[in-house]
XYZ file of C-alpha atoms in Angstrom:
675
model
C 25.032 207.799 -36.277
C 25.469 209.743 -33.020
C 23.861 209.632 -29.571
C 24.080 212.052 -26.664
C 25.209 211.584 -23.078
C 25.267 213.677 -19.931
C 27.797 212.970 -17.186
C 27.984 214.610 -13.743
C 30.784 213.973 -11.221
C 30.408 214.886 -7.534
C 33.958 215.743 -6.469
C 33.039 216.325 -2.813
C 31.928 212.751 -2.136
C 35.193 210.813 -2.147
C 35.332 207.136 -1.216
C 36.681 206.323 2.232
C 38.799 203.495 0.893
C 42.026 203.946 -1.086
C 42.540 202.331 -4.500
C 45.270 199.715 -4.110
C 48.007 200.018 -6.777
C 48.156 196.194 -6.790
C 44.898 196.349 -8.737
C 47.040 196.989 -11.825
C 49.202 193.900 -11.415
C 50.494 191.474 -14.013
C 51.274 187.809 -14.307
C 54.186 185.659 -15.466
C 53.803 181.961 -16.103
C 55.912 179.239 -17.676
C 53.361 178.691 -20.420
C 54.094 177.818 -24.032
C 56.282 180.658 -25.410
C 56.020 183.074 -22.469
C 59.505 182.500 -21.061
C 61.116 182.079 -24.471
C 59.682 185.458 -25.509
C 60.523 187.152 -22.221
C 64.123 185.998 -21.723
C 66.958 187.510 -23.740
C 68.631 184.285 -24.915
C 68.445 183.956 -28.720
C 69.219 180.206 -28.656
C 66.969 177.276 -27.729
C 67.911 173.845 -26.366
C 70.892 175.414 -24.650
C 71.382 172.254 -22.580
C 70.617 169.832 -25.424
C 67.490 168.689 -23.629
C 65.271 168.006 -26.645
C 65.053 164.904 -28.748
C 66.488 164.834 -32.247
C 64.146 166.437 -34.756
C 65.751 164.646 -37.711
C 67.611 161.450 -38.506
C 70.909 162.709 -37.087
C 71.325 162.455 -33.303
C 71.415 166.219 -32.811
C 69.349 167.858 -30.093
C 66.127 169.683 -30.921
C 66.686 173.106 -32.446
C 70.302 172.375 -33.368
C 71.451 170.951 -36.670
C 74.616 169.251 -37.793
C 77.133 171.653 -39.292
C 79.754 169.761 -41.272
C 81.018 169.053 -44.758
C 82.543 165.747 -43.695
C 81.211 162.383 -44.759
C 82.442 160.692 -41.582
C 81.226 163.068 -38.883
C 79.263 161.269 -36.161
C 76.741 162.782 -33.721
C 75.389 161.331 -30.485
C 73.544 162.467 -27.359
C 75.072 161.422 -24.047
C 74.832 162.050 -20.319
C 75.667 165.603 -19.197
C 78.627 166.873 -17.264
C 78.799 166.184 -13.538
C 75.944 167.919 -11.644
C 74.590 169.371 -14.884
C 71.151 168.744 -16.345
C 70.039 168.075 -19.887
C 72.391 166.076 -22.036
C 75.738 166.398 -23.735
C 76.081 166.579 -27.489
C 78.990 164.502 -28.810
C 80.522 165.286 -32.186
C 83.269 163.159 -33.703
C 85.105 164.327 -36.777
C 87.637 162.295 -38.716
C 90.935 163.890 -39.594
C 90.970 162.094 -42.924
C 87.923 164.134 -44.022
C 89.901 167.360 -43.599
C 86.472 168.872 -42.890
C 84.853 171.293 -40.482
C 82.319 169.921 -38.015
C 80.093 171.175 -35.235
C 76.579 172.471 -34.617
C 74.415 175.282 -35.945
C 71.160 176.945 -34.955
C 69.022 179.630 -36.558
C 68.584 182.772 -34.462
C 67.507 186.371 -34.697
C 70.340 188.608 -33.535
C 70.530 192.208 -32.432
C 73.257 194.413 -33.723
C 75.576 195.977 -33.402
C 75.622 194.055 -30.144
C 78.052 192.255 -27.873
C 76.979 188.795 -26.731
C 78.366 186.925 -23.738
C 79.102 183.371 -24.890
C 79.026 180.593 -22.324
C 80.070 177.023 -23.113
C 80.561 173.861 -21.135
C 82.763 171.596 -23.208
C 85.380 168.874 -23.265
C 87.473 167.617 -26.153
C 90.053 165.111 -27.251
C 93.494 166.451 -26.424
C 94.434 167.150 -30.055
C 91.505 169.574 -30.471
C 92.913 172.944 -29.415
C 90.104 175.374 -30.219
C 86.690 175.862 -31.746
C 85.024 178.818 -33.423
C 81.757 180.515 -32.526
C 80.480 182.309 -35.593
C 77.399 184.335 -36.499
C 76.438 184.530 -40.165
C 73.566 185.858 -42.248
C 71.853 182.726 -43.577
C 70.708 184.435 -46.765
C 74.058 185.893 -47.829
C 76.618 183.925 -45.766
C 78.001 187.272 -44.627
C 79.959 186.848 -41.418
C 78.455 188.987 -38.645
C 80.848 188.006 -35.875
C 83.487 185.457 -34.908
C 85.275 184.444 -31.732
C 87.839 181.717 -31.147
C 87.531 179.677 -27.954
C 90.689 177.912 -26.792
C 90.053 174.395 -25.494
C 92.270 173.600 -22.550
C 91.366 170.153 -21.336
C 89.911 166.711 -21.859
C 87.681 167.082 -18.802
C 84.568 169.232 -18.542
C 85.245 172.928 -18.248
C 83.227 176.119 -18.509
C 84.390 178.622 -21.120
C 83.390 182.241 -21.539
C 83.940 184.466 -24.538
C 82.610 187.626 -26.155
C 81.009 187.630 -29.582
C 80.608 191.007 -31.278
C 77.848 191.058 -33.890
C 78.231 193.810 -36.485
C 74.565 194.364 -37.297
C 71.079 193.081 -36.607
C 69.984 190.049 -38.580
C 66.507 188.537 -38.503
C 67.683 185.285 -40.089
C 71.108 184.516 -38.704
C 72.833 181.273 -37.840
C 75.079 180.573 -34.872
C 77.771 178.015 -35.652
C 80.099 176.271 -33.195
C 82.657 174.143 -34.937
C 86.178 172.889 -35.308
C 87.308 174.504 -38.592
C 88.775 172.682 -41.560
C 92.084 174.494 -41.148
C 92.553 173.216 -37.581
C 95.836 171.232 -37.404
C 95.095 167.619 -38.305
C 95.735 164.501 -36.227
C 96.116 160.772 -36.698
C 92.702 159.124 -36.375
C 92.556 156.645 -33.517
C 90.089 155.250 -31.027
C 89.731 158.461 -29.006
C 90.534 161.309 -31.371
C 88.560 164.133 -32.934
C 85.873 164.145 -30.251
C 84.120 167.281 -29.037
C 81.453 167.292 -26.337
C 79.168 170.250 -25.639
C 77.022 170.340 -22.500
C 75.770 173.929 -22.618
C 75.828 176.720 -25.196
C 74.274 180.127 -24.589
C 74.489 183.682 -25.863
C 73.236 186.617 -23.804
C 73.119 190.120 -25.279
C 74.926 192.844 -23.380
C 71.748 194.896 -23.005
C 69.828 192.157 -21.149
C 68.525 193.207 -17.735
C 69.203 190.182 -15.609
C 68.226 187.484 -18.070
C 65.251 189.401 -19.470
C 65.035 191.298 -22.755
C 65.636 194.975 -22.056
C 62.662 195.879 -24.263
C 60.371 193.685 -22.156
C 61.657 195.237 -18.939
C 61.188 198.790 -20.211
C 57.723 198.091 -21.589
C 56.745 196.410 -18.324
C 58.164 199.302 -16.331
C 55.828 201.629 -18.224
C 52.872 199.526 -17.034
C 53.375 200.623 -13.387
C 52.259 197.145 -12.447
C 52.275 197.487 -8.654
C 52.390 193.690 -8.292
C 53.774 190.799 -10.341
C 52.288 187.328 -9.860
C 54.236 184.102 -10.386
C 51.727 181.325 -10.910
C 49.375 179.592 -13.306
C 48.538 176.001 -14.176
C 52.155 174.884 -14.256
C 52.660 175.803 -10.601
C 50.681 172.813 -9.290
C 53.427 170.515 -10.569
C 56.342 172.906 -9.941
C 58.944 172.277 -7.270
C 60.588 175.575 -6.421
C 63.838 173.993 -5.225
C 64.511 172.893 -8.819
C 64.684 176.563 -9.822
C 67.382 177.868 -7.486
C 71.134 177.460 -7.315
C 73.613 177.351 -10.216
C 71.524 177.452 -13.378
C 73.235 174.606 -15.185
C 72.818 172.334 -12.177
C 69.063 172.888 -12.091
C 67.204 169.859 -13.433
C 65.476 169.857 -16.781
C 61.810 169.194 -16.032
C 58.855 168.440 -18.270
C 56.178 171.152 -18.114
C 53.264 168.970 -17.049
C 50.645 171.674 -17.615
C 51.613 172.949 -21.053
C 54.005 170.417 -22.571
C 57.622 170.937 -23.549
C 60.420 171.681 -21.137
C 59.955 173.868 -18.086
C 62.197 176.940 -18.067
C 64.934 176.421 -15.499
C 66.452 179.843 -16.179
C 63.705 181.893 -14.484
C 63.438 180.603 -10.938
C 62.821 182.321 -7.618
C 65.949 184.482 -7.571
C 65.476 185.657 -11.162
C 61.791 186.387 -10.525
C 62.606 188.465 -7.448
C 65.276 190.369 -9.382
C 62.678 191.080 -12.085
C 60.257 192.421 -9.462
C 62.952 194.553 -7.821
C 64.006 195.960 -11.192
C 60.400 197.017 -11.770
C 59.835 198.131 -8.152
C 56.746 195.941 -7.844
C 55.460 193.654 -5.105
C 55.942 189.916 -5.735
C 53.024 187.490 -5.381
C 53.978 183.809 -5.416
C 51.538 180.966 -5.990
C 52.693 177.740 -4.325
C 52.347 174.140 -5.443
C 49.443 172.650 -3.513
C 48.784 170.020 -6.185
C 51.799 167.717 -6.143
C 53.606 169.654 -3.415
C 53.368 169.574 0.370
C 52.837 172.113 3.155
C 56.436 171.544 4.217
C 57.733 172.338 0.732
C 55.663 175.543 0.614
C 56.909 176.551 4.066
C 60.490 176.025 2.919
C 59.815 178.323 -0.048
C 58.592 180.995 2.364
C 61.712 180.483 4.460
C 63.948 180.647 1.385
C 62.435 184.014 0.485
C 62.010 185.522 3.939
C 64.158 183.624 6.410
C 67.334 184.943 7.993
C 70.670 183.355 7.208
C 70.303 181.486 10.511
C 67.585 179.321 8.952
C 68.395 176.407 6.628
C 66.598 177.870 3.629
C 67.804 181.409 4.342
C 71.342 180.073 4.425
C 70.744 178.386 1.060
C 69.511 181.689 -0.379
C 72.637 183.402 0.948
C 74.823 180.673 -0.570
C 73.136 181.447 -3.884
C 74.300 185.041 -3.595
C 71.362 186.721 -1.841
C 72.054 187.184 1.879
C 69.276 189.731 2.477
C 65.739 188.302 2.845
C 63.359 189.007 -0.030
C 60.434 189.682 2.337
C 57.760 188.314 0.023
C 54.492 189.165 1.774
C 51.845 187.800 -0.607
C 51.424 184.062 -1.174
C 48.669 182.289 -3.085
C 47.604 178.744 -2.253
C 45.911 176.929 -5.116
C 45.496 177.839 -8.780
C 42.140 176.843 -10.329
C 41.995 173.782 -8.099
C 38.386 173.285 -9.218
C 39.555 172.637 -12.811
C 40.176 169.085 -14.096
C 43.213 170.408 -15.988
C 44.892 171.171 -12.655
C 47.234 168.750 -10.877
C 45.611 168.006 -7.521
C 42.098 169.039 -8.551
C 39.595 168.185 -5.844
C 36.232 169.202 -4.325
C 35.991 172.485 -2.417
C 35.871 170.969 1.065
C 38.977 168.894 0.381
C 40.809 171.941 -0.922
C 39.748 173.996 2.110
C 41.262 171.477 4.529
C 44.380 171.322 2.355
C 44.538 175.130 2.376
C 44.485 175.157 6.200
C 47.409 172.736 6.410
C 49.411 174.851 3.949
C 48.505 178.105 5.702
C 49.559 176.799 9.111
C 52.913 175.540 7.806
C 53.654 178.699 5.811
C 52.721 181.055 8.665
C 54.929 179.044 11.002
C 57.801 179.982 8.673
C 56.743 183.656 8.603
C 53.685 184.851 10.591
C 53.623 188.200 8.729
C 52.666 186.844 5.319
C 49.276 187.437 3.664
C 47.564 184.438 2.092
C 45.289 184.087 -0.926
C 42.952 181.094 -1.308
C 41.647 179.697 -4.591
C 38.123 180.964 -5.181
C 35.675 180.458 -8.035
C 32.745 182.059 -9.831
C 30.783 179.046 -8.546
C 29.492 180.221 -5.170
C 29.054 176.680 -3.838
C 32.828 176.343 -4.069
C 33.368 179.674 -2.318
C 30.886 178.841 0.437
C 32.659 175.595 1.315
C 36.127 177.174 1.231
C 35.070 180.163 3.342
C 33.103 178.099 5.866
C 36.016 175.736 6.501
C 39.072 177.987 6.036
C 37.724 181.547 6.094
C 39.414 182.598 9.318
C 42.825 181.856 7.771
C 42.155 183.577 4.425
C 43.221 187.156 3.683
C 42.148 187.190 0.024
C 39.866 184.973 -2.029
C 40.853 184.743 -5.692
C 38.782 184.882 -8.874
C 39.854 184.140 -12.447
C 37.693 185.944 -15.001
C 37.818 184.698 -18.598
C 34.181 185.127 -19.487
C 34.183 184.119 -23.157
C 31.280 184.668 -25.497
C 30.305 181.075 -24.888
C 28.534 182.511 -21.837
C 26.154 184.146 -24.316
C 25.709 180.961 -26.344
C 27.620 182.463 -29.261
C 30.252 180.935 -31.513
C 32.386 181.807 -34.534
C 29.334 181.778 -36.795
C 27.604 184.500 -34.809
C 27.471 187.885 -36.542
C 30.693 189.845 -35.848
C 28.888 192.900 -34.449
C 26.852 190.727 -32.098
C 30.031 189.015 -30.904
C 31.597 192.397 -30.259
C 28.588 193.553 -28.221
C 28.936 190.419 -26.105
C 32.625 191.105 -25.523
C 31.877 194.733 -24.667
C 29.404 193.425 -22.075
C 32.014 191.293 -20.266
C 32.132 193.835 -17.454
C 28.491 192.986 -16.686
C 29.629 189.439 -15.922
C 32.530 190.827 -13.882
C 30.072 192.897 -11.832
C 27.811 189.891 -11.339
C 30.635 187.575 -10.271
C 32.109 190.130 -7.884
C 28.756 190.961 -6.296
C 27.821 187.331 -5.707
C 31.251 186.558 -4.247
C 31.079 189.605 -1.978
C 27.669 188.463 -0.733
C 29.199 185.104 0.106
C 32.152 186.705 1.908
C 29.916 189.002 3.968
C 27.448 186.291 4.900
C 29.408 185.276 8.003
C 31.405 187.282 10.532
C 34.265 184.777 10.573
C 35.196 185.590 6.973
C 33.788 189.082 6.557
C 37.366 190.434 6.623
C 38.337 188.633 3.376
C 39.188 190.763 0.336
C 39.110 189.805 -3.341
C 42.093 189.232 -5.644
C 41.356 188.796 -9.358
C 44.627 187.007 -10.028
C 43.873 186.300 -13.708
C 41.646 188.080 -16.197
C 41.473 188.706 -19.930
C 38.993 188.639 -22.770
C 38.253 185.348 -24.461
C 36.543 185.536 -27.817
C 36.477 181.831 -28.587
C 36.323 178.631 -26.630
C 40.055 177.976 -26.570
C 39.703 174.571 -28.271
C 38.896 176.063 -31.694
C 40.945 179.233 -31.854
C 42.457 179.904 -35.261
C 44.791 182.526 -36.640
C 45.665 185.745 -34.861
C 43.715 185.923 -31.595
C 40.918 188.446 -31.473
C 42.080 188.947 -27.885
C 44.583 191.429 -29.382
C 42.063 193.746 -31.052
C 40.791 197.208 -30.234
C 37.493 195.529 -29.323
C 39.306 193.408 -26.735
C 40.933 196.546 -25.319
C 37.490 198.127 -24.906
C 36.309 195.045 -22.996
C 39.379 195.038 -20.749
C 38.979 198.763 -20.026
C 35.363 198.202 -18.957
C 36.591 195.328 -16.752
C 39.094 197.677 -15.112
C 36.335 200.211 -14.520
C 34.303 197.550 -12.723
C 37.295 196.529 -10.621
C 37.873 200.177 -9.701
C 34.241 200.650 -8.701
C 34.642 197.673 -6.369
C 38.119 198.617 -5.177
C 37.000 198.647 -1.563
C 37.114 194.849 -1.727
C 38.934 194.094 -5.024
C 42.497 195.001 -4.125
C 44.645 192.825 -6.384
C 44.461 192.275 -10.133
C 46.695 190.297 -12.501
C 46.250 190.648 -16.242
C 46.934 187.396 -18.086
C 49.561 187.215 -19.514
C 52.452 189.664 -19.458
C 54.354 188.371 -22.530
C 52.992 186.146 -25.329
C 51.688 183.009 -23.616
C 48.131 181.711 -23.891
C 45.429 184.241 -24.748
C 48.198 186.544 -25.826
C 50.219 188.726 -23.502
C 49.676 192.460 -23.494
C 53.331 192.628 -24.596
C 54.031 190.754 -27.810
C 57.485 189.579 -28.866
C 58.061 188.710 -32.496
C 55.698 187.302 -35.094
C 55.057 183.783 -33.804
C 52.151 182.924 -31.532
C 52.844 179.603 -29.845
C 49.603 179.916 -27.881
C 47.772 178.734 -30.996
C 49.957 175.782 -31.989
C 49.535 176.865 -35.586
C 50.630 179.504 -38.037
C 53.913 180.259 -39.708
C 57.402 179.538 -38.438
C 59.073 182.161 -36.223
C 60.649 184.920 -38.256
C 58.304 184.603 -41.237
C 57.683 188.361 -41.256
C 61.310 189.439 -41.207
C 60.674 191.162 -37.850
C 61.229 188.480 -35.198
C 62.956 190.965 -32.849
C 60.082 193.454 -32.730
C 58.604 193.972 -29.259
C 55.346 195.894 -29.059
C 52.184 196.361 -27.050
C 48.668 195.267 -27.935
C 45.768 197.737 -27.701
C 45.080 196.275 -24.250
C 48.673 197.113 -23.270
C 47.827 200.736 -24.046
C 44.734 200.508 -21.833
C 46.613 198.962 -18.922
C 49.396 201.533 -19.154
C 46.886 204.379 -19.377
C 44.969 203.330 -16.269
C 47.939 202.458 -14.074
C 49.798 205.679 -14.921
C 47.094 208.017 -13.611
C 47.248 209.644 -10.170
C 44.142 208.037 -8.662
C 43.498 207.198 -5.012
C 39.762 207.616 -4.299
C 36.556 206.832 -6.187
C 34.029 209.553 -6.993
C 30.304 208.992 -7.686
C 29.143 209.272 -11.304
C 25.681 210.165 -12.539
C 25.319 209.452 -16.265
C 22.526 209.362 -18.799
C 23.367 207.863 -22.189
C 22.128 205.623 -24.962
C 22.005 201.860 -24.678
C 22.736 198.699 -26.649
C 21.479 195.133 -26.376
C 23.210 191.772 -26.518
C 21.354 189.062 -28.419
C 22.306 186.311 -26.001
C 21.222 182.799 -26.919
C 21.576 181.731 -23.299
C 19.680 183.415 -20.457
C 21.881 185.681 -18.331
C 21.420 186.457 -14.624
C 21.191 190.167 -15.438
C 19.446 192.393 -17.955
C 20.988 192.492 -21.452
C 18.351 194.572 -23.193
C 19.535 198.086 -22.320
C 23.222 198.235 -21.409
C 24.725 201.742 -21.175
C 26.818 202.771 -24.180
C 29.290 204.426 -21.824
C 31.057 202.663 -18.965
C 32.383 205.413 -16.674
C 34.490 205.523 -13.522
C 35.706 208.714 -11.837
C 38.629 209.012 -9.428
C 40.629 211.657 -7.629
C 44.116 211.810 -6.202
C 44.811 212.031 -2.476
C 44.655 215.804 -2.081
C 41.775 216.237 -4.493
C 43.742 218.370 -6.944
C 43.249 215.996 -9.907
C 40.050 214.375 -11.114
C 40.380 211.527 -13.621
C 37.389 210.214 -15.512
C 37.714 206.931 -17.410
C 35.116 206.674 -20.170
C 34.713 203.562 -22.296
C 32.444 203.975 -25.298
C 31.345 200.374 -25.687
C 28.904 201.153 -28.480
C 29.436 201.053 -32.225
C 28.333 204.643 -32.645
C 29.767 208.033 -31.789
C 28.554 209.526 -28.507
C 28.513 213.285 -27.865
C 29.172 213.625 -24.146
C 28.544 216.637 -21.936
C 30.468 216.453 -18.697
C 30.294 218.628 -15.584
C 32.062 218.514 -12.217
C 30.573 219.823 -8.997
C 32.686 220.821 -6.004
C 35.863 221.298 -8.039
C 37.954 224.337 -8.932
C 37.603 223.906 -12.688
C 40.584 224.679 -14.935
C 40.361 226.262 -18.366
C 41.854 223.202 -20.068
C 41.712 219.452 -19.633
C 44.042 216.674 -20.742
C 42.416 213.949 -22.811
C 43.975 210.537 -23.452
C 42.349 208.572 -26.270
C 42.720 204.971 -27.459
C 40.802 204.514 -30.686
C 40.951 203.149 -34.220
C 38.999 202.738 -37.401
C 37.678 199.259 -36.641
C 36.996 197.041 -33.653
C 39.282 194.510 -35.373
C 42.294 196.833 -35.547
C 45.438 195.300 -34.054
C 49.070 196.148 -33.504
C 51.534 193.845 -35.250
C 55.197 193.596 -36.184
C 54.263 195.474 -39.360
C 52.338 198.226 -37.556
C 53.392 198.043 -33.901
C 51.869 201.443 -33.091
C 48.653 201.337 -35.070
C 46.657 201.598 -31.813
C 48.335 203.773 -29.181
C 47.163 206.171 -26.513
C 47.238 209.737 -27.784
C 47.111 212.844 -25.625
C 45.605 216.211 -26.424
C 44.488 219.357 -24.619
C 40.757 220.100 -24.727
C 39.201 223.370 -23.651
C 36.859 222.997 -20.664
C 33.950 224.584 -22.507
C 34.106 221.781 -25.085
C 32.803 219.414 -22.422
C 30.004 221.819 -21.577
C 28.937 221.931 -25.219
C 29.402 218.202 -25.836
C 32.570 216.374 -26.899
C 32.497 213.532 -29.485
C 33.618 210.114 -28.246
C 34.436 207.720 -31.070
C 32.846 204.262 -31.325
C 34.588 201.414 -29.465
C 37.150 203.688 -27.827
C 38.730 204.303 -24.429
C 39.276 207.724 -22.821
C 40.917 209.140 -19.711
C 40.066 212.755 -18.983
C 42.177 214.631 -16.427
C 41.088 217.852 -14.734
C 43.710 219.621 -12.628
C 42.338 222.112 -10.101
C 43.062 225.685 -11.105
C 44.473 226.640 -7.714
C 46.098 223.379 -6.569
C 44.582 221.273 -3.797
C 40.820 220.896 -3.912
C 40.450 219.075 -0.591
């Protein structure tokens, strides 16, 4: 089944405003498996912070590794100034056994790993071994001997060379059976471990090199640090020597907060990617003074107390973080410090005054909402001190009164119509902003957005948020944000890596955001890093040379959404095609983003007026055979953006656009600048 469409672009009528590259931003949060997937460490419980998972007193992901009948394990206090706990292992000489710890891991190879240990031992223990083996075959993949030189705590460093990659390896740290024996006494045969980590040589900072390179390709513009966890996060716990940082419970998402990715590591990540940092501060359990100190830590000179602390941590030059967000979903009962809008607005003012006293040049974002009563109160009380009001857009097909039992095609149509809700929410918020001169200057920042197929309380299996259909919905959302880019200047896709709804970058085969499914590594491809179909959309949009919006006149077929709930806009005749046109600064390139939201092929005729038309165009296409197509560890490139050259006359005659697909069409002026 095919329908026809006619599209006309007026290339002379460029928007006065410039599209902000921060519109294509991304978002990192300490949520479920986000940090574990993002960071390069193959080991967990590196500071022995977790409770024993079995009868033996061995921390969390570790297991006892011994063939001795009289080997004892215990968890004790850590080394001086260190966090977590120490793991004590006592082996009896009479057993003539080996004893230590082991942990399953997926290892790269051939690869060199930096080994870092904090240990102490009875004086007769002279060394231990760090070994990597293939669990299935017991083949040794690498071995290094670490000489123990004291009874007191000491940090040891070594290099472990792993011969080949292994998806099901085991790291073993142990005193071997052939170690010279001793006479058992009250204080013999004891080994304490306070920290054990391996970091592959190809890590960039502490982040997986694959994650960095895939993120670099996203041309993010801005990287947000925030989310639910931030309202119980104290930034000072995440700076300074890593092993001295406290182990903290993640009050938003459960488990342990990641102490390895604090302010300095986040800034390094942003600098590596050449993106602008955006930091959300703790206004829930934190104070204005604490937030102001964070600003000073990032931006203050070495003459300030916090600037001096930053310098002592190895970073004498100020970070100059300009964008700061106060409040994350404060209206939500899941948020620490949740409160009514008027209370938040007064709180916002106290934070803003303290933070601007630390650095008057910063730009501040205030927590907004799709509920306009919230926005009205916040703007009326605090509007003069707000630079950006934030929105979080996770529409969900619950807005249409649908559920898992709704017909699959009807659910898809609802998802494809998410951009209608985005338009509605933006328009109503803009009306609120422009209703009073004292806050008419405020811009919008959509600091979290993604598709949400299910209410998140009943999600099962692989999230539909990873499908081609979800990518179509996110592309239409981006089109709406571009059309409103005079006021929507910041965007943050949620999340970057794994996480909750499912990051646009996926690491491995385990999805901790669902608290269900198989154990990590079940597929045999736990090291695979790949992009979802939405990753392809985000990369496609952010990589185009676009600066100004062009008007679009389109006539096309329509579809309807069978919403159970009434909507504040018409759902009977939604355009099959969602189209946005842009040009670069000198007018030499016109880019047209076309999202075919329908489930049928559309033959589109496209013409440009006021443009020096070339003979050929470049077409980028993201498509598949089904709206449910996904990328996975088994087929990581099933849905990718493909590029082809299309003759200009093909658009005059009508070019076929596949169902549920995303396109970017680039026209380059025949004789250069078209301005």
